[in-house]
Amino acid sequence: MTVRLDWPSDVVNRLTEEARQKGLSLDAYVLQTVLQQTGSNGAPADEAEKRRQRAEAGARILDIQKRVKPDPEGWTSRDYIQNGRR
């Protein structure tokens, strides 16, 4: 299949340089980039966004852990749940 794209020269130059740095032709680099951005059904996979969200969640958890004081009796959340069932 042949696809013709009419892109500004600065975009083509940037992509060509990125492809060169990875040791790929421009065609192979663009194809690889497109395939990475879509899932098997063509929907955006957006792995970078998923990684960003996981990193944010981890940072929030660490922030909460800094503010939460250990239980004086050494009980865990599970201990409290089990105790409440009795």
Coordinates of C-alpha atoms in Angstrom, one line a residue:
M1 CA 0.0 0.0 0.0
T2 CA 1.3 3.5 -0.8
V3 CA 0.3 6.5 1.2
R4 CA 1.2 10.1 0.2
L5 CA 1.6 12.6 3.0
D6 CA 2.0 16.3 2.4
W7 CA 3.8 17.5 5.5
P8 CA 5.9 20.6 6.2
S9 CA 9.6 20.1 5.5
D10 CA 10.6 20.8 9.2
V11 CA 8.4 17.9 10.3
V12 CA 9.9 15.6 7.6
N13 CA 13.4 16.6 8.6
R14 CA 12.7 16.0 12.3
L15 CA 11.2 12.5 11.6
T16 CA 14.0 11.7 9.3
E17 CA 16.6 12.5 12.0
E18 CA 14.7 10.5 14.6
A19 CA 14.6 7.5 12.1
R20 CA 18.3 7.9 11.5
Q21 CA 19.1 7.9 15.2
K22 CA 17.2 4.6 15.5
G23 CA 18.8 3.1 12.5
L24 CA 15.6 3.0 10.4
S25 CA 14.4 4.3 7.2
L26 CA 11.8 7.1 7.3
D27 CA 9.1 4.6 6.0
A28 CA 10.0 2.0 8.6
Y29 CA 10.1 4.6 11.4
V30 CA 6.7 6.1 10.6
L31 CA 5.2 2.6 10.3
Q32 CA 6.6 1.6 13.7
T33 CA 5.4 4.8 15.3
V34 CA 1.9 4.4 13.9
L35 CA 1.7 0.7 15.0
Q36 CA 2.9 1.7 18.5
Q37 CA 0.1 4.3 18.8
T38 CA -2.8 2.0 18.0
G39 CA -4.1 -1.2 19.6
S40 CA -5.1 -4.3 17.7
N41 CA -8.5 -2.8 17.0
G42 CA -7.1 0.5 15.8
A43 CA -8.0 2.4 19.0
P44 CA -5.2 4.5 20.6
A45 CA -3.1 2.4 23.0
D46 CA -1.5 5.5 24.5
E47 CA 1.0 3.6 26.7
A48 CA 2.7 6.9 27.6
E49 CA -0.6 8.1 29.1
K50 CA -1.1 4.9 31.0
R51 CA 2.5 5.1 32.4
R52 CA 1.9 8.7 33.4
Q53 CA -1.3 7.8 35.2
R54 CA 0.4 4.9 37.1
A55 CA 3.3 7.2 38.1
E56 CA 0.8 9.8 39.4
A57 CA -1.1 7.2 41.4
G58 CA 2.2 5.9 42.9
A59 CA 3.2 9.4 43.9
R60 CA -0.2 10.0 45.5
I61 CA 0.1 6.8 47.5
L62 CA 3.6 7.7 48.7
D63 CA 2.3 11.2 49.7
I64 CA -0.5 9.6 51.7
Q65 CA 1.9 7.1 53.3
K66 CA 4.0 10.1 54.6
R67 CA 1.0 11.6 56.3
V68 CA -0.6 8.4 57.8
K69 CA 0.8 7.5 61.2
P70 CA 1.3 3.8 62.1
D71 CA -1.4 2.2 64.2
P72 CA -0.3 2.3 67.9
E73 CA -1.4 -1.3 68.4
G74 CA 0.3 -2.4 65.2
W75 CA -3.0 -3.4 63.6
T76 CA -3.4 -3.5 59.8
S77 CA -6.5 -2.5 57.9
R78 CA -7.2 -6.2 57.6
D79 CA -7.1 -6.6 61.4
Y80 CA -9.6 -3.8 61.8
I81 CA -11.9 -5.4 59.3
Q82 CA -11.6 -8.8 61.0
N83 CA -12.2 -7.3 64.4
G84 CA -15.3 -5.5 63.2
R85 CA -16.8 -8.7 62.0
R86 CA -16.8 -10.3 65.5

